[in-house]
């Protein structure tokens, strides 16, 4: 009986989440249909892109980083303002060997060591701002019963900001969002069975292959916010889709609390985690201004490298390719 009650509870929660994701997706579609397409370049002035500039930046990303590729997606969901074969960018099987909390703890430990070694007895209170880190002590505890499975995505289906110190523009990059999905777990609680450390990798039986979590990443163009938007779909070491709670383990806690949502992908038939783009233009503009002050304003076809650079502060352990050197500060 207890097992049946738990199963029924999960089933109801999953069904509710799917309905909410579809409703939110439909509302966004209507809003986007009513919003005009940006036709004049405002990249340097406002940090936004026209559809044509998004395609040019995507071409540059694919050329410089061959792990990325263009996709046409579901023909029924294509946007008329983008080329049929260039609806969104994708990269698959991106490794994620550590949880975000492990990186936050390492940075916090480094700051603490600096404070301990301060001979002058003076100190400055700091946090892992460069990674969006904050105090994780008050995080909600994990409840496996509340963990929600995600259905694996399939193209063509139907619906029914880290290498650089990003603290200077972290707060401008991401802001609170009313649509944020509440965090349901933390790494420490989820890893209780492993002595306080979440399992990050595993050796394949009978081989020396080190297995890690992996993510399929996609970048779409958001017509309303006039900016790229990143989507995540994760798999565990056994290639099973991650639950929403597990996905949150790979996002810096401050951002997971505020700006990550689970929504239906605009081109694929599944709900994905996504970093809400409401503050992306402000973050892009901040980086553009910093580069311009140094006498090296970025070209518009480098926009996605800037975009991927600041998103590393949100997902520091998802090791996607953005090899072009963009000095954010």
Short mmCIF file of C-alpha atoms in Angstrom, two decimals:
data_model
loop_
_atom_site.label_atom_id
_atom_site.label_comp_id
_atom_site.label_asym_id
_atom_site.label_seq_id
_atom_site.Cartn_x
_atom_site.Cartn_y
_atom_site.Cartn_z
CA UNK A 1 0.00 0.00 0.00
CA UNK A 2 2.66 2.62 0.84
CA UNK A 3 4.32 1.95 -2.52
CA UNK A 4 1.02 2.45 -4.32
CA UNK A 5 0.41 5.72 -2.50
CA UNK A 6 3.88 7.01 -3.42
CA UNK A 7 3.42 5.98 -7.06
CA UNK A 8 0.03 7.70 -7.27
CA UNK A 9 1.49 10.83 -5.70
CA UNK A 10 4.33 10.95 -8.20
CA UNK A 11 1.97 10.30 -11.08
CA UNK A 12 -0.29 13.20 -10.06
CA UNK A 13 2.64 15.57 -9.57
CA UNK A 14 4.14 14.67 -12.94
CA UNK A 15 0.82 15.14 -14.71
CA UNK A 16 0.32 18.52 -13.03
CA UNK A 17 3.83 19.66 -13.98
CA UNK A 18 3.30 18.62 -17.60
CA UNK A 19 0.02 20.53 -17.79
CA UNK A 20 1.60 23.64 -16.30
CA UNK A 21 4.54 23.40 -18.72
CA UNK A 22 2.15 23.15 -21.68
CA UNK A 23 0.05 26.09 -20.47
CA UNK A 24 3.15 28.23 -19.96
CA UNK A 25 4.48 27.23 -23.37
CA UNK A 26 1.19 28.14 -25.03
CA UNK A 27 1.06 31.52 -23.30
CA UNK A 28 4.58 32.27 -24.51
CA UNK A 29 3.68 31.27 -28.06
CA UNK A 30 0.78 33.73 -28.07
CA UNK A 31 2.95 36.50 -26.63
CA UNK A 32 5.66 35.82 -29.19
CA UNK A 33 3.19 35.85 -32.09
CA UNK A 34 2.01 39.30 -31.09
CA UNK A 35 5.49 40.75 -30.63
CA UNK A 36 7.24 42.27 -33.67
CA UNK A 37 10.50 40.89 -35.03
CA UNK A 38 13.55 43.03 -34.29
CA UNK A 39 14.94 44.26 -37.61
CA UNK A 40 17.54 46.89 -36.66
CA UNK A 41 20.80 45.96 -35.00
CA UNK A 42 21.09 46.95 -31.33
CA UNK A 43 23.79 44.55 -30.18
CA UNK A 44 26.28 47.16 -29.00
CA UNK A 45 23.60 49.50 -27.67
CA UNK A 46 21.32 47.06 -25.81
CA UNK A 47 22.94 43.61 -25.97
CA UNK A 48 20.12 42.16 -28.11
CA UNK A 49 20.15 40.36 -31.45
CA UNK A 50 18.04 40.33 -34.57
CA UNK A 51 17.18 36.87 -35.97
CA UNK A 52 19.72 37.45 -38.74
CA UNK A 53 22.41 38.28 -36.19
CA UNK A 54 21.51 35.18 -34.18
CA UNK A 55 22.03 33.06 -37.32
CA UNK A 56 25.35 34.78 -38.08
CA UNK A 57 26.53 34.22 -34.51
CA UNK A 58 25.39 30.59 -34.70
CA UNK A 59 27.34 30.07 -37.91
CA UNK A 60 30.46 31.42 -36.21
CA UNK A 61 29.94 29.15 -33.20
CA UNK A 62 29.51 26.07 -35.39
CA UNK A 63 32.60 27.04 -37.42
CA UNK A 64 34.83 27.62 -34.38
CA UNK A 65 33.35 24.85 -32.18
CA UNK A 66 32.32 21.83 -34.34
CA UNK A 67 30.68 20.10 -31.36
CA UNK A 68 27.79 22.51 -31.96
CA UNK A 69 25.46 22.09 -34.93
CA UNK A 70 22.31 23.62 -36.39
CA UNK A 71 18.98 21.80 -36.29
CA UNK A 72 15.69 22.36 -38.08
CA UNK A 73 13.60 20.65 -35.40
CA UNK A 74 9.93 19.82 -35.87
CA UNK A 75 8.66 21.38 -39.14
CA UNK A 76 5.36 22.17 -37.43
CA UNK A 77 7.16 24.30 -34.84
CA UNK A 78 9.52 26.23 -37.07
CA UNK A 79 9.73 29.99 -36.76
CA UNK A 80 9.23 31.86 -40.02
CA UNK A 81 11.79 34.51 -39.10
CA UNK A 82 14.59 31.87 -39.00
CA UNK A 83 15.92 29.66 -41.83
CA UNK A 84 14.28 26.22 -41.93
CA UNK A 85 17.55 24.38 -41.26
CA UNK A 86 18.76 26.85 -38.62
CA UNK A 87 16.01 26.97 -36.02
CA UNK A 88 18.25 26.25 -33.04
CA UNK A 89 21.78 25.18 -32.09
CA UNK A 90 22.53 21.92 -30.32
CA UNK A 91 25.37 19.99 -28.75
CA UNK A 92 24.92 16.50 -27.31
CA UNK A 93 26.47 14.35 -24.60
CA UNK A 94 28.20 17.23 -22.84
CA UNK A 95 29.98 15.84 -19.73
CA UNK A 96 29.13 17.02 -16.24
CA UNK A 97 31.46 15.23 -13.82
CA UNK A 98 30.82 17.33 -10.69
CA UNK A 99 27.86 18.88 -8.95
CA UNK A 100 27.75 22.68 -8.82
CA UNK A 101 27.82 22.66 -5.02
CA UNK A 102 31.26 21.01 -5.08
CA UNK A 103 32.66 23.95 -7.06
CA UNK A 104 30.97 26.43 -4.74
CA UNK A 105 32.47 24.69 -1.71
CA UNK A 106 35.92 24.70 -3.28
CA UNK A 107 35.75 28.44 -3.90
CA UNK A 108 34.42 29.10 -0.42
CA UNK A 109 37.31 27.06 1.00
CA UNK A 110 39.77 29.10 -1.07
CA UNK A 111 38.34 32.35 0.23
CA UNK A 112 38.48 31.04 3.78
CA UNK A 113 42.13 30.08 3.34
CA UNK A 114 42.91 33.61 2.17
CA UNK A 115 41.19 35.01 5.23
CA UNK A 116 43.05 32.64 7.55
CA UNK A 117 46.37 33.69 6.01
CA UNK A 118 45.67 37.42 6.37
CA UNK A 119 48.58 38.70 8.47
CA UNK A 120 47.07 42.15 8.94
CA UNK A 121 44.04 40.83 10.73
CA UNK A 122 41.80 42.60 8.21
CA UNK A 123 39.34 40.80 6.04
CA UNK A 124 36.58 41.40 3.55
CA UNK A 125 33.46 39.24 3.64
CA UNK A 126 33.12 37.53 0.29
CA UNK A 127 31.07 34.82 -1.37
CA UNK A 128 31.51 32.74 -4.47
CA UNK A 129 29.97 35.53 -6.49
CA UNK A 130 31.93 34.65 -9.57
CA UNK A 131 29.92 31.45 -9.75
CA UNK A 132 26.70 32.85 -8.38
CA UNK A 133 27.36 30.93 -5.18
CA UNK A 134 25.87 31.71 -1.86
CA UNK A 135 25.04 30.18 1.48
CA UNK A 136 23.69 26.68 0.96
CA UNK A 137 23.20 25.84 4.61
CA UNK A 138 19.53 26.72 4.60
CA UNK A 139 18.70 24.73 1.51
CA UNK A 140 15.55 22.63 1.47
CA UNK A 141 16.11 18.96 2.13
CA UNK A 142 15.76 16.30 -0.50
CA UNK A 143 12.54 14.35 -0.76
CA UNK A 144 12.86 11.50 -3.20
CA UNK A 145 9.11 11.14 -3.29
CA UNK A 146 8.84 14.62 -4.73
CA UNK A 147 11.48 14.06 -7.41
CA UNK A 148 9.93 14.30 -10.81
CA UNK A 149 10.99 12.23 -13.78
CA UNK A 150 11.39 13.94 -17.13
CA UNK A 151 10.39 12.22 -20.34
CA UNK A 152 13.26 11.89 -22.80
CA UNK A 153 13.06 14.39 -25.70
CA UNK A 154 12.48 13.51 -29.33
CA UNK A 155 12.70 15.83 -32.30
CA UNK A 156 9.55 15.94 -34.36
CA UNK A 157 7.26 15.10 -31.44
CA UNK A 158 4.06 16.91 -30.56
CA UNK A 159 2.76 18.72 -27.45
CA UNK A 160 -0.72 17.45 -25.80
CA UNK A 161 27.50 33.47 -16.44
CA UNK A 162 33.36 30.84 -15.09
CA UNK A 163 36.82 31.08 -16.40
CA UNK A 164 36.71 34.83 -15.80
CA UNK A 165 35.68 36.54 -12.57
CA UNK A 166 32.08 37.37 -13.36
CA UNK A 167 31.20 38.92 -10.02
CA UNK A 168 31.14 42.39 -11.54
CA UNK A 169 28.07 41.67 -13.60
CA UNK A 170 26.59 38.64 -11.87
CA UNK A 171 23.69 40.47 -10.28
CA UNK A 172 22.92 42.26 -13.53
CA UNK A 173 23.01 38.99 -15.43
CA UNK A 174 20.24 37.13 -13.68
CA UNK A 175 17.26 38.44 -11.75
CA UNK A 176 14.28 37.04 -9.91
CA UNK A 177 11.55 35.53 -12.05
CA UNK A 178 8.01 34.79 -11.01
CA UNK A 179 7.96 31.63 -13.12
CA UNK A 180 10.86 30.06 -11.26
CA UNK A 181 10.39 26.44 -10.26
CA UNK A 182 11.13 25.84 -6.58
CA UNK A 183 14.23 23.84 -5.73
CA UNK A 184 13.27 20.47 -4.28
CA UNK A 185 16.67 19.09 -3.32
CA UNK A 186 20.32 19.83 -2.55
CA UNK A 187 23.47 17.93 -3.27
CA UNK A 188 24.21 17.20 0.38
CA UNK A 189 20.82 15.67 1.05
CA UNK A 190 20.79 13.72 -2.18
CA UNK A 191 24.24 12.30 -1.41
CA UNK A 192 23.57 11.09 2.13
CA UNK A 193 24.13 7.52 1.04
CA UNK A 194 27.62 8.34 -0.25
CA UNK A 195 29.08 9.88 2.88
CA UNK A 196 28.08 13.45 2.13
CA UNK A 197 29.32 13.63 -1.46
CA UNK A 198 27.06 13.18 -4.43
CA UNK A 199 28.14 10.47 -6.86
CA UNK A 200 29.62 12.19 -9.87
CA UNK A 201 31.25 9.50 -11.96
CA UNK A 202 31.32 5.74 -12.27
CA UNK A 203 33.46 3.16 -14.04
CA UNK A 204 31.67 1.05 -16.59
CA UNK A 205 31.66 -2.59 -15.55
CA UNK A 206 34.47 -4.49 -17.21
CA UNK A 207 36.08 -1.40 -18.73
CA UNK A 208 38.12 1.67 -17.91
CA UNK A 209 35.51 4.06 -19.28
CA UNK A 210 34.63 6.74 -16.76
CA UNK A 211 30.92 7.51 -16.95
CA UNK A 212 29.51 10.87 -15.87
CA UNK A 213 26.28 12.75 -16.13
CA UNK A 214 25.75 14.22 -19.57
CA UNK A 215 23.60 16.98 -20.99
CA UNK A 216 22.05 17.75 -24.34
CA UNK A 217 22.16 21.54 -24.73
CA UNK A 218 20.25 23.69 -27.17
CA UNK A 219 20.23 27.41 -27.89
CA UNK A 220 17.09 28.98 -29.32
CA UNK A 221 16.25 32.55 -30.31
CA UNK A 222 13.75 34.24 -28.02
CA UNK A 223 11.78 36.68 -30.16
CA UNK A 224 10.23 38.49 -27.17
CA UNK A 225 13.48 39.07 -25.25
CA UNK A 226 15.49 39.33 -28.51
CA UNK A 227 18.26 37.17 -27.14
CA UNK A 228 19.58 33.60 -27.23
CA UNK A 229 18.12 31.18 -24.69
CA UNK A 230 19.80 28.04 -23.32
CA UNK A 231 17.95 24.77 -22.67
CA UNK A 232 19.23 21.70 -20.75
CA UNK A 233 18.23 18.04 -20.75
CA UNK A 234 20.34 15.79 -18.54
CA UNK A 235 21.11 12.08 -18.21
CA UNK A 236 22.66 10.16 -15.33
CA UNK A 237 25.65 7.81 -15.51
CA UNK A 238 23.33 5.05 -16.79
CA UNK A 239 21.92 7.33 -19.53
CA UNK A 240 18.56 7.68 -17.80
CA UNK A 241 16.90 11.12 -17.82
CA UNK A 242 17.62 13.18 -14.73
CA UNK A 243 14.81 14.28 -12.46
CA UNK A 244 14.19 17.97 -12.00
CA UNK A 245 15.77 17.75 -8.55
CA UNK A 246 18.91 16.18 -10.01
CA UNK A 247 19.17 18.87 -12.69
CA UNK A 248 19.09 21.54 -9.98
CA UNK A 249 22.19 19.90 -8.46
CA UNK A 250 24.15 21.02 -11.53
CA UNK A 251 23.03 24.65 -11.30
CA UNK A 252 24.59 27.14 -8.90
CA UNK A 253 22.18 27.39 -6.01
CA UNK A 254 21.50 31.13 -6.17
CA UNK A 255 20.41 30.85 -9.80
CA UNK A 256 18.47 27.62 -9.30
CA UNK A 257 16.38 29.42 -6.71
CA UNK A 258 15.67 32.44 -8.86
CA UNK A 259 15.73 32.00 -12.61
CA UNK A 260 15.70 28.38 -13.80
CA UNK A 261 12.38 27.08 -15.10
CA UNK A 262 11.16 23.81 -16.58
CA UNK A 263 9.17 24.47 -19.74
CA UNK A 264 8.23 22.74 -22.95
CA UNK A 265 11.01 23.18 -25.48
CA UNK A 266 9.87 25.34 -28.42
CA UNK A 267 11.14 22.79 -30.95
CA UNK A 268 11.37 19.45 -29.12
CA UNK A 269 8.68 17.30 -27.53
CA UNK A 270 9.75 17.42 -23.89
CA UNK A 271 10.09 19.76 -20.94
CA UNK A 272 13.61 21.13 -20.52
CA UNK A 273 15.36 23.16 -17.88
CA UNK A 274 16.02 26.67 -19.11
CA UNK A 275 17.70 29.81 -17.82
CA UNK A 276 15.10 32.52 -18.17
CA UNK A 277 16.33 35.19 -20.61
CA UNK A 278 14.77 38.26 -18.96
CA UNK A 279 18.16 39.60 -17.81
CA UNK A 280 20.32 38.25 -20.64
CA UNK A 281 20.43 41.56 -22.58
CA UNK A 282 21.61 43.44 -19.47
CA UNK A 283 24.37 40.90 -18.90
CA UNK A 284 25.43 40.99 -22.54
CA UNK A 285 25.48 44.80 -22.49
CA UNK A 286 27.67 44.82 -19.38
CA UNK A 287 30.24 42.55 -21.04
CA UNK A 288 30.11 44.52 -24.29
CA UNK A 289 30.76 47.76 -22.38
CA UNK A 290 33.72 46.22 -20.54
CA UNK A 291 35.24 45.02 -23.80
CA UNK A 292 34.57 48.34 -25.50
CA UNK A 293 36.31 50.23 -22.68
CA UNK A 294 39.37 48.08 -23.37
CA UNK A 295 39.25 49.08 -27.02
CA UNK A 296 38.07 45.68 -28.27
CA UNK A 297 34.29 45.76 -28.79
CA UNK A 298 33.00 42.31 -29.81
CA UNK A 299 31.67 41.69 -33.28
CA UNK A 300 28.04 40.70 -33.49
CA UNK A 301 29.02 37.28 -34.87
CA UNK A 302 30.85 36.69 -31.57
CA UNK A 303 27.66 37.21 -29.57
CA UNK A 304 27.16 33.53 -28.70
CA UNK A 305 30.67 33.24 -27.31
CA UNK A 306 29.87 36.13 -24.98
CA UNK A 307 26.55 34.46 -24.14
CA UNK A 308 28.13 31.08 -23.35
CA UNK A 309 30.88 32.74 -21.35
CA UNK A 310 28.57 34.36 -18.82
CA UNK A 311 26.30 31.30 -18.63
CA UNK A 312 29.24 29.30 -17.29
CA UNK A 313 28.70 31.12 -14.00
CA UNK A 314 25.29 29.43 -13.77
CA UNK A 315 26.32 25.90 -14.79
CA UNK A 316 30.07 25.77 -14.04
CA UNK A 317 30.39 21.98 -14.24
CA UNK A 318 28.63 21.43 -17.59
CA UNK A 319 31.65 21.50 -19.88
CA UNK A 320 30.28 22.72 -23.19
CA UNK A 321 32.59 24.02 -25.89
CA UNK A 322 33.13 27.78 -26.19
CA UNK A 323 36.81 27.86 -27.03
CA UNK A 324 37.00 31.36 -28.52
CA UNK A 325 38.74 33.55 -25.97
CA UNK A 326 36.33 36.25 -24.85
CA UNK A 327 37.67 38.38 -22.02
CA UNK A 328 34.55 39.33 -20.09
CA UNK A 329 36.31 41.80 -17.82
#
